[in-house]
């Protein structure tokens, strides 16, 4: 799964570039890691977000060799897909699937994904040791996923906040980046970043604070699923429309924060970094052409904003209302029942994690927590089938 492809491309040498006067004194390369942590048709929106993010950085001049996309890749050919091979991230939107690299598909587990973080940094390390370039690279990481306090979910396990922090620390200590920016879409995503130190050249924004849901958007009647997530489409549609050589990360944060009216978009880490231009992370300034104003898309009148945990039920209820076949309706009711149990288990999990976070002795909860974890992932696997 970990393609040597990734290691094959030590394109432009900053050592050489640095020998000459240059408009980009920071030099270095741009790396992008895009992760969609879920699978299944109900979760369409996460992979659609991820594909869209790829199209942005691709169009903005970052070569595929410097973009790592991790996603399950079960949408394009899904039997529920009325437009095989096509994935969209906006009502009547254009295809975002074409060209997405397939280096990491299938079961994108948390360890794999952490590996990618370090793997990206291994690449930098190789550059360094081959005397071609130094740790001057800019890294942009975008996660879109289910979450809970201190957790990002994956099809078969979870990424814990501590492991993510350790990976970032490792990268910092081993000088694996010059500047790094995270955008995180998930419920309670603030909890993944609220302990981020301010002195390691990392800046992060999250869809929600540590205590609230993030929201799905753009319900599609033809596909019976949500096409995007509100924070994610807000930053991506902004990146599609603006001249990113002029817009700063801070400006994008403020725009996204004001558009994302269903949760509290947060920023963490070194906020001085936010004065840098968006293009420094989402593109290659020397290969970038700003969009023409005519590419502005018509606004969506009703974005169908729905809390992420309510999405499966909301979809089932809509399908139930549209259905006039009693057998189909019965099947949907059974599915709704399974989902209600799943939601119930998940809420207990949240409560337990909250208790642990507040410093109550974890031991007494440990067994039931493990049980609930297991139950949740079993149920989510059933649901995904
Ligand atoms: C999508 O396109 C169809 C057909 O052109 C149109 O009827 C519909 O209103 C459009 N939907 C949105 C949300 O723009
Ligand atoms: C934050 O980033 C700015 C700009 O790169 C840098 O000058 C400053 O030293 C950083 N702050 C800390 C605490 O490291
Ligand atoms: C948030 O904004 C959208 C689109 O602008 C709007 O349709 C929706 O009613 C707003 N929701 C809230 C809770 O303010």
CSV table of C-alpha atoms and ligand atoms in Angstrom, one decimal:
chain,number,residue,atom,x,y,z
A,1,UNK,CA,0.0,0.0,0.0
A,2,UNK,CA,2.8,2.4,0.7
A,3,UNK,CA,3.9,3.0,-2.8
A,4,UNK,CA,7.6,3.6,-3.4
A,5,UNK,CA,6.2,6.1,-6.0
A,6,UNK,CA,6.2,8.5,-3.1
A,7,UNK,CA,9.9,8.1,-2.6
A,8,UNK,CA,10.7,8.4,-6.3
A,9,UNK,CA,10.3,12.1,-6.8
A,10,UNK,CA,12.8,14.4,-5.5
A,11,UNK,CA,12.0,17.0,-8.2
A,12,UNK,CA,13.4,20.5,-7.8
A,13,UNK,CA,16.4,20.9,-5.8
A,14,UNK,CA,16.3,23.7,-3.4
A,15,UNK,CA,20.0,23.5,-2.8
A,16,UNK,CA,20.4,24.5,-6.5
A,17,UNK,CA,17.7,27.1,-6.4
A,18,UNK,CA,19.1,28.6,-3.2
A,19,UNK,CA,22.3,29.3,-5.0
A,20,UNK,CA,20.6,31.9,-7.1
A,21,UNK,CA,18.7,35.1,-6.3
A,22,UNK,CA,15.1,34.1,-6.2
A,23,UNK,CA,11.7,35.6,-5.7
A,24,UNK,CA,10.9,32.9,-3.2
A,25,UNK,CA,13.6,33.1,-0.5
A,26,UNK,CA,11.8,30.4,1.5
A,27,UNK,CA,12.4,27.9,-1.3
A,28,UNK,CA,11.5,24.4,-0.5
A,29,UNK,CA,8.7,22.2,-1.9
A,30,UNK,CA,5.1,22.0,-1.2
A,31,UNK,CA,3.6,18.8,0.2
A,32,UNK,CA,0.0,18.0,0.7
A,33,UNK,CA,-1.6,15.2,2.7
A,34,UNK,CA,-5.4,14.8,2.2
A,35,UNK,CA,-7.2,12.2,4.3
A,36,UNK,CA,-10.9,11.1,4.2
A,37,UNK,CA,-11.3,8.8,7.2
A,38,UNK,CA,-14.7,7.2,6.4
A,39,UNK,CA,-16.2,4.9,3.9
A,40,UNK,CA,-19.7,3.9,2.7
A,41,UNK,CA,-22.3,5.8,0.7
A,42,UNK,CA,-23.8,7.6,3.8
A,43,UNK,CA,-20.4,9.2,4.2
A,44,UNK,CA,-20.1,10.2,0.6
A,45,UNK,CA,-19.3,13.8,1.6
A,46,UNK,CA,-15.9,13.1,3.2
A,47,UNK,CA,-14.4,11.5,0.2
A,48,UNK,CA,-16.1,14.1,-2.1
A,49,UNK,CA,-14.4,16.8,0.1
A,50,UNK,CA,-11.1,15.0,-0.2
A,51,UNK,CA,-11.3,14.7,-4.0
A,52,UNK,CA,-12.2,18.4,-4.3
A,53,UNK,CA,-9.2,19.3,-2.1
A,54,UNK,CA,-7.0,17.3,-4.4
A,55,UNK,CA,-8.4,19.2,-7.5
A,56,UNK,CA,-7.6,22.5,-5.8
A,57,UNK,CA,-3.9,21.8,-5.0
A,58,UNK,CA,-3.5,20.0,-8.3
A,59,UNK,CA,-4.9,23.0,-10.3
A,60,UNK,CA,-2.8,25.3,-8.2
A,61,UNK,CA,0.4,23.7,-9.5
A,62,UNK,CA,1.5,21.1,-6.9
A,63,UNK,CA,2.6,18.0,-8.8
A,64,UNK,CA,0.9,14.7,-8.0
A,65,UNK,CA,4.2,13.3,-6.6
A,66,UNK,CA,3.9,15.8,-3.8
A,67,UNK,CA,0.3,15.1,-3.0
A,68,UNK,CA,-0.8,12.2,-0.9
A,69,UNK,CA,-4.5,11.3,-1.0
A,70,UNK,CA,-5.8,8.7,1.4
A,71,UNK,CA,-9.3,7.5,0.9
A,72,UNK,CA,-11.3,4.3,0.8
A,73,UNK,CA,-12.3,5.0,-2.8
A,74,UNK,CA,-15.6,3.2,-2.7
A,75,UNK,CA,-17.7,6.0,-4.2
A,76,UNK,CA,-17.0,6.2,-8.0
A,77,UNK,CA,-18.0,2.6,-8.7
A,78,UNK,CA,-20.5,2.2,-5.8
A,79,UNK,CA,-23.7,0.5,-6.9
A,80,UNK,CA,-25.6,3.4,-5.3
A,81,UNK,CA,-23.8,5.9,-7.6
A,82,UNK,CA,-26.2,7.0,-10.4
A,83,UNK,CA,-23.3,8.6,-12.2
A,84,UNK,CA,-20.6,5.9,-12.2
A,85,UNK,CA,-17.1,7.2,-12.2
A,86,UNK,CA,-18.2,10.7,-11.2
A,87,UNK,CA,-18.1,12.2,-7.7
A,88,UNK,CA,-19.4,15.7,-7.0
A,89,UNK,CA,-19.0,18.0,-4.0
A,90,UNK,CA,-21.8,20.5,-4.8
A,91,UNK,CA,-25.3,20.3,-6.2
A,92,UNK,CA,-24.9,20.2,-10.0
A,93,UNK,CA,-21.2,20.5,-9.4
A,94,UNK,CA,-18.5,19.2,-11.8
A,95,UNK,CA,-16.7,15.9,-11.3
A,96,UNK,CA,-14.0,16.0,-8.6
A,97,UNK,CA,-12.9,12.4,-8.9
A,98,UNK,CA,-11.0,12.4,-12.2
A,99,UNK,CA,-7.3,12.2,-11.7
A,100,UNK,CA,-7.2,11.7,-8.0
A,101,UNK,CA,-4.1,9.7,-7.1
A,102,UNK,CA,-4.7,6.2,-5.8
A,103,UNK,CA,-1.6,5.6,-3.7
A,104,UNK,CA,-3.5,4.9,-0.5
A,105,UNK,CA,-7.0,3.5,-1.0
A,106,UNK,CA,-9.0,0.8,0.7
A,107,UNK,CA,-8.8,0.6,4.5
A,108,UNK,CA,-7.2,3.9,5.4
A,109,UNK,CA,-6.3,3.1,9.0
A,110,UNK,CA,-5.0,5.6,11.5
A,111,UNK,CA,-1.5,4.1,11.7
A,112,UNK,CA,-1.3,4.1,7.9
A,113,UNK,CA,-2.2,7.7,7.9
A,114,UNK,CA,0.3,8.6,10.6
A,115,UNK,CA,2.8,6.7,8.5
A,116,UNK,CA,2.0,9.0,5.7
A,117,UNK,CA,2.7,12.1,7.8
A,118,UNK,CA,6.1,10.6,8.7
A,119,UNK,CA,6.5,9.2,5.3
A,120,UNK,CA,6.1,12.6,3.8
A,121,UNK,CA,8.8,13.8,6.3
A,122,UNK,CA,11.0,10.8,5.4
A,123,UNK,CA,10.9,12.2,1.9
A,124,UNK,CA,12.2,15.5,3.1
A,125,UNK,CA,14.8,13.6,5.1
A,126,UNK,CA,16.0,11.9,1.9
A,127,UNK,CA,16.2,15.2,0.2
A,128,UNK,CA,18.4,16.4,3.1
A,129,UNK,CA,20.7,13.5,3.1
A,130,UNK,CA,21.1,13.6,-0.7
A,131,UNK,CA,22.3,17.2,-0.2
A,132,UNK,CA,19.7,18.4,-2.6
A,133,UNK,CA,17.4,20.2,-0.2
A,134,UNK,CA,16.9,21.1,3.3
A,135,UNK,CA,13.9,21.1,5.7
A,136,UNK,CA,12.5,24.2,4.0
A,137,UNK,CA,9.3,22.6,2.8
A,138,UNK,CA,5.7,23.7,3.4
A,139,UNK,CA,3.2,21.0,4.3
A,140,UNK,CA,-0.6,21.3,4.1
A,141,UNK,CA,-2.7,18.6,5.8
A,142,UNK,CA,-6.4,18.3,5.3
A,143,UNK,CA,-8.5,15.8,7.2
A,144,UNK,CA,-12.2,15.2,6.7
A,145,UNK,CA,-13.7,12.7,8.9
A,146,UNK,CA,-16.0,11.6,11.8
A,147,UNK,CA,-14.7,12.6,15.2
A,148,UNK,CA,-15.3,12.6,18.9
A,149,UNK,CA,-13.4,14.3,21.7
A,150,UNK,CA,-9.7,13.5,21.1
A,151,UNK,CA,-10.4,11.1,18.3
A,152,UNK,CA,-10.6,11.0,14.5
A,153,UNK,CA,-12.4,8.0,13.3
A,154,UNK,CA,-11.3,5.6,10.5
A,155,UNK,CA,-13.0,2.6,9.1
A,156,UNK,CA,-11.3,0.1,11.4
A,157,UNK,CA,-9.7,2.1,14.1
A,158,UNK,CA,-9.3,5.6,15.4
A,159,UNK,CA,-6.6,8.2,15.5
A,160,UNK,CA,-6.0,9.5,19.0
A,161,UNK,CA,-5.0,13.1,19.6
A,162,UNK,CA,-1.8,12.0,21.4
A,163,UNK,CA,-0.6,10.0,18.4
A,164,UNK,CA,-1.2,12.9,16.1
A,165,UNK,CA,0.6,15.3,18.4
A,166,UNK,CA,3.5,12.8,18.7
A,167,UNK,CA,3.7,12.7,14.9
A,168,UNK,CA,3.8,16.4,14.7
A,169,UNK,CA,6.5,16.6,17.4
A,170,UNK,CA,8.5,14.0,15.6
A,171,UNK,CA,8.3,16.0,12.4
A,172,UNK,CA,9.3,19.2,14.2
A,173,UNK,CA,12.2,17.7,16.1
A,174,UNK,CA,13.6,16.1,13.0
A,175,UNK,CA,13.2,19.3,11.0
A,176,UNK,CA,10.7,17.8,8.5
A,177,UNK,CA,9.1,21.0,7.6
A,178,UNK,CA,9.5,24.7,7.6
A,179,UNK,CA,5.9,25.5,8.1
A,180,UNK,CA,2.9,23.2,8.4
A,181,UNK,CA,-0.8,24.0,8.2
A,182,UNK,CA,-3.7,21.7,9.2
A,183,UNK,CA,-7.4,22.1,8.2
A,184,UNK,CA,-9.5,19.6,10.1
A,185,UNK,CA,-13.2,18.8,9.5
A,186,UNK,CA,-14.8,16.5,12.1
A,187,UNK,CA,-17.1,16.7,15.1
A,188,UNK,CA,-15.3,18.0,18.1
A,189,UNK,CA,-12.3,18.7,15.8
A,190,UNK,CA,-11.0,21.4,18.1
A,191,UNK,CA,-10.0,18.7,20.5
A,192,UNK,CA,-7.5,17.4,18.0
A,193,UNK,CA,-5.6,20.7,18.0
A,194,UNK,CA,-6.3,22.7,21.1
A,195,UNK,CA,-3.0,21.6,22.7
A,196,UNK,CA,-1.0,22.5,19.6
A,197,UNK,CA,2.1,24.4,20.8
A,198,UNK,CA,2.6,27.9,19.3
A,199,UNK,CA,6.4,27.5,18.8
A,200,UNK,CA,6.7,24.7,16.3
A,201,UNK,CA,5.6,26.6,13.2
A,202,UNK,CA,2.3,24.8,12.9
A,203,UNK,CA,-1.0,26.6,12.3
A,204,UNK,CA,-4.4,24.8,12.4
A,205,UNK,CA,-8.0,25.6,11.8
A,206,UNK,CA,-10.8,23.2,12.7
A,207,UNK,CA,-14.5,23.0,11.7
A,208,UNK,CA,-15.7,22.9,15.3
A,209,UNK,CA,-14.6,23.6,18.8
A,210,UNK,CA,-13.8,20.7,21.1
A,211,UNK,CA,-17.4,20.3,22.2
A,212,UNK,CA,-19.7,20.4,19.2
A,213,UNK,CA,-20.6,18.7,16.0
A,214,UNK,CA,-19.6,19.7,12.6
A,215,UNK,CA,-22.2,19.9,9.9
A,216,UNK,CA,-22.9,18.1,6.6
A,217,UNK,CA,-24.4,20.1,3.7
A,218,UNK,CA,-25.8,19.8,0.2
A,219,UNK,CA,-28.3,16.9,0.3
A,220,UNK,CA,-28.6,15.4,-3.2
A,221,UNK,CA,-32.0,13.8,-4.0
A,222,UNK,CA,-30.6,11.9,-6.9
A,223,UNK,CA,-27.8,10.4,-4.9
A,224,UNK,CA,-29.6,10.1,-1.6
A,225,UNK,CA,-26.7,11.5,0.4
A,226,UNK,CA,-24.9,14.7,1.4
A,227,UNK,CA,-22.3,16.0,-1.0
A,228,UNK,CA,-20.1,18.0,1.4
A,229,UNK,CA,-19.4,19.3,4.8
A,230,UNK,CA,-20.1,22.9,5.6
A,231,UNK,CA,-16.6,24.0,6.9
A,232,UNK,CA,-14.9,22.1,4.1
A,233,UNK,CA,-16.9,23.4,1.2
A,234,UNK,CA,-16.6,26.9,2.6
A,235,UNK,CA,-12.8,26.8,2.6
A,236,UNK,CA,-12.7,25.0,-0.8
A,237,UNK,CA,-15.2,27.2,-2.6
A,238,UNK,CA,-13.3,30.2,-1.2
A,239,UNK,CA,-10.0,28.8,-2.5
A,240,UNK,CA,-11.7,28.1,-5.9
A,241,UNK,CA,-12.9,31.7,-6.2
A,242,UNK,CA,-10.1,33.9,-4.7
A,243,UNK,CA,-6.7,35.0,-5.8
A,244,UNK,CA,-4.7,32.9,-3.3
A,245,UNK,CA,-1.5,35.0,-3.9
A,246,UNK,CA,-3.4,37.9,-2.3
A,247,UNK,CA,-5.5,36.1,0.4
A,248,UNK,CA,-3.9,35.3,3.7
A,249,UNK,CA,-4.7,32.2,5.8
A,250,UNK,CA,-6.1,34.6,8.4
A,251,UNK,CA,-8.5,36.1,5.8
A,252,UNK,CA,-9.6,32.6,4.7
A,253,UNK,CA,-10.1,31.6,8.3
A,254,UNK,CA,-12.3,34.7,8.9
A,255,UNK,CA,-14.3,34.1,5.7
A,256,UNK,CA,-14.8,30.4,6.6
A,257,UNK,CA,-15.6,31.2,10.2
A,258,UNK,CA,-18.4,33.6,9.1
A,259,UNK,CA,-19.8,31.3,6.5
A,260,UNK,CA,-19.8,28.3,8.8
A,261,UNK,CA,-22.7,29.4,10.9
A,262,UNK,CA,-23.5,26.0,12.5
A,263,UNK,CA,-20.3,25.5,14.5
A,264,UNK,CA,-17.5,27.6,15.9
A,265,UNK,CA,-14.5,27.4,13.5
A,266,UNK,CA,-11.3,27.6,15.5
A,267,UNK,CA,-7.6,28.5,14.9
A,268,UNK,CA,-4.7,27.0,16.9
A,269,UNK,CA,-0.9,26.9,17.0
A,270,UNK,CA,1.2,29.8,15.8
A,271,UNK,CA,-1.3,32.4,14.6
A,272,UNK,CA,1.4,34.6,13.2
A,273,UNK,CA,1.7,32.0,10.5
A,274,UNK,CA,-1.8,33.0,9.4
A,275,UNK,CA,-0.4,36.1,7.9
A,276,UNK,CA,1.1,34.0,5.1
A,277,UNK,CA,-0.7,33.7,1.8
A,278,UNK,CA,-2.9,30.8,1.2
A,279,UNK,CA,-1.0,29.9,-2.0
A,280,UNK,CA,2.1,29.1,0.1
A,281,UNK,CA,0.3,25.9,1.3
A,282,UNK,CA,-2.5,25.2,-1.3
A,283,UNK,CA,-0.4,25.6,-4.4
A,284,UNK,CA,2.9,26.4,-6.0
A,285,UNK,CA,3.1,30.2,-6.4
A,286,UNK,CA,5.3,30.0,-9.5
A,287,UNK,CA,2.7,27.7,-11.3
A,288,UNK,CA,-0.4,29.4,-10.1
A,289,UNK,CA,-3.0,31.3,-12.2
A,290,UNK,CA,-5.7,33.1,-10.2
A,291,UNK,CA,-9.3,32.1,-11.2
A,292,UNK,CA,-11.2,34.5,-13.4
A,293,UNK,CA,-14.1,36.2,-11.7
A,294,UNK,CA,-16.5,34.6,-14.2
A,295,UNK,CA,-15.8,31.2,-12.6
A,296,UNK,CA,-17.9,32.3,-9.6
A,297,UNK,CA,-20.7,29.8,-9.1
A,298,UNK,CA,-24.3,30.6,-8.3
A,299,UNK,CA,-25.0,30.4,-4.6
A,300,UNK,CA,-26.9,27.4,-3.2
A,301,UNK,CA,-30.2,28.7,-1.7
A,302,UNK,CA,-30.7,25.9,0.8
A,303,UNK,CA,-27.5,24.2,1.9
A,304,UNK,CA,-29.4,21.5,4.0
A,305,UNK,CA,-27.2,21.9,7.0
A,306,UNK,CA,-27.3,18.8,9.2
A,307,UNK,CA,-25.3,17.9,12.2
A,308,UNK,CA,-22.9,15.1,11.2
A,309,UNK,CA,-24.0,12.6,13.7
A,310,UNK,CA,-27.6,12.9,12.5
A,311,UNK,CA,-26.7,12.3,8.8
A,312,UNK,CA,-27.5,8.6,8.5
A,313,UNK,CA,-30.9,9.0,10.1
A,314,UNK,CA,-31.7,12.2,8.1
A,315,UNK,CA,-30.9,10.2,4.9
A,316,UNK,CA,-33.0,7.2,5.9
A,317,UNK,CA,-35.9,9.5,6.8
A,318,UNK,CA,-35.8,11.2,3.5
A,319,UNK,CA,-35.6,7.9,1.7
A,320,UNK,CA,-38.5,6.6,3.7
A,321,UNK,CA,-40.6,9.7,2.8
A,322,UNK,CA,-39.9,9.2,-0.9
A,323,UNK,CA,-40.6,5.5,-0.8
A,324,UNK,CA,-44.0,4.1,-1.8
A,325,UNK,CA,-42.9,0.4,-1.7
A,326,UNK,CA,-43.9,-1.2,1.5
A,327,UNK,CA,-40.9,-3.7,1.4
A,328,UNK,CA,-38.4,-1.0,0.8
A,329,UNK,CA,-40.0,1.1,3.6
A,330,UNK,CA,-39.8,-1.9,6.0
A,331,UNK,CA,-36.1,-2.4,5.1
A,332,UNK,CA,-35.5,1.3,5.7
A,333,UNK,CA,-37.2,1.2,9.1
A,334,UNK,CA,-35.0,-1.7,10.1
A,335,UNK,CA,-31.9,0.3,9.0
A,336,UNK,CA,-33.1,3.3,11.0
A,337,UNK,CA,-33.4,1.0,14.0
A,338,UNK,CA,-29.8,-0.1,13.7
A,339,UNK,CA,-28.7,3.5,13.3
A,340,UNK,CA,-30.5,4.5,16.4
A,341,UNK,CA,-28.7,1.9,18.4
A,342,UNK,CA,-25.4,3.0,16.9
A,343,UNK,CA,-26.1,6.6,17.8
A,344,UNK,CA,-27.0,5.5,21.3
A,345,UNK,CA,-23.7,3.7,21.7
A,346,UNK,CA,-21.8,6.7,20.3
A,347,UNK,CA,-23.4,9.1,22.7
A,348,UNK,CA,-22.3,6.9,25.6
A,349,UNK,CA,-18.9,6.9,24.2
A,350,UNK,CA,-18.8,10.7,24.1
A,351,UNK,CA,-20.0,10.8,27.7
A,352,UNK,CA,-17.2,8.4,28.8
A,353,UNK,CA,-14.5,10.3,26.9
A,354,UNK,CA,-15.7,13.5,28.5
A,355,UNK,CA,-15.5,11.9,32.0
A,356,UNK,CA,-11.9,10.8,31.3
A,357,UNK,CA,-11.0,14.2,29.9
A,358,UNK,CA,-12.2,15.8,33.1
A,359,UNK,CA,-9.8,13.7,35.0
A,360,UNK,CA,-12.1,11.0,36.5
A,361,UNK,CA,-10.3,7.8,37.0
A,362,UNK,CA,-10.4,6.1,33.7
A,363,UNK,CA,-10.0,2.5,34.9
A,364,UNK,CA,-13.5,2.0,36.1
A,365,UNK,CA,-14.7,3.0,32.6
A,366,UNK,CA,-12.1,1.2,30.6
A,367,UNK,CA,-13.9,-2.1,30.1
A,368,UNK,CA,-17.1,-0.6,29.1
A,369,UNK,CA,-15.3,1.8,26.9
A,370,UNK,CA,-13.5,-0.9,25.1
A,371,UNK,CA,-16.8,-2.7,24.7
A,372,UNK,CA,-18.5,0.4,23.2
A,373,UNK,CA,-15.6,1.0,20.9
A,374,UNK,CA,-15.9,-2.5,19.6
A,375,UNK,CA,-19.7,-2.2,19.3
A,376,UNK,CA,-19.5,1.1,17.5
A,377,UNK,CA,-17.0,-0.1,14.9
A,378,UNK,CA,-19.0,-3.4,14.4
A,379,UNK,CA,-22.2,-1.4,13.9
A,380,UNK,CA,-20.5,1.1,11.6
A,381,UNK,CA,-19.1,-1.8,9.5
A,382,UNK,CA,-22.6,-3.3,9.3
A,383,UNK,CA,-24.0,0.1,8.3
A,384,UNK,CA,-21.3,0.6,5.7
A,385,UNK,CA,-22.2,-2.6,4.0
B,1,LIG,C1,-29.5,21.6,-10.9
B,1,LIG,O1,-29.8,21.5,-12.2
B,1,LIG,C2,-31.2,21.2,-12.5
B,1,LIG,C3,-31.4,21.0,-14.0
B,1,LIG,O2,-30.6,21.9,-14.7
B,1,LIG,C4,-32.1,22.3,-11.9
B,1,LIG,O3,-33.4,22.1,-12.1
B,1,LIG,C5,-31.8,22.5,-10.4
B,1,LIG,O4,-32.5,23.6,-9.9
B,1,LIG,C6,-30.3,22.7,-10.2
B,1,LIG,N1,-30.1,22.6,-8.7
B,1,LIG,C7,-29.4,23.5,-8.1
B,1,LIG,C8,-29.3,23.3,-6.6
B,1,LIG,O5,-28.8,24.4,-8.6
B,2,LIG,C1,5.4,32.2,14.8
B,2,LIG,O1,5.7,32.3,13.4
B,2,LIG,C2,6.3,33.5,13.1
B,2,LIG,C3,6.4,33.6,11.6
B,2,LIG,O2,6.9,32.5,11.0
B,2,LIG,C4,7.7,33.5,13.8
B,2,LIG,O3,8.4,34.7,13.4
B,2,LIG,C5,7.5,33.4,15.3
B,2,LIG,O4,8.8,33.3,15.9
B,2,LIG,C6,6.7,32.2,15.6
B,2,LIG,N1,6.4,32.2,17.0
B,2,LIG,C7,6.8,31.2,17.9
B,2,LIG,C8,6.4,31.4,19.3
B,2,LIG,O5,7.5,30.3,17.5
B,3,LIG,C1,-26.5,29.4,7.9
B,3,LIG,O1,-26.3,29.9,6.6
B,3,LIG,C2,-27.1,29.3,5.5
B,3,LIG,C3,-26.6,29.8,4.2
B,3,LIG,O2,-26.2,31.0,4.2
B,3,LIG,C4,-28.5,29.5,5.8
B,3,LIG,O3,-29.3,28.9,4.8
B,3,LIG,C5,-28.9,28.9,7.2
B,3,LIG,O4,-30.2,29.2,7.5
B,3,LIG,C6,-28.0,29.5,8.3
B,3,LIG,N1,-28.2,28.7,9.5
B,3,LIG,C7,-28.1,29.2,10.7
B,3,LIG,C8,-28.3,28.3,11.8
B,3,LIG,O5,-27.9,30.4,10.9
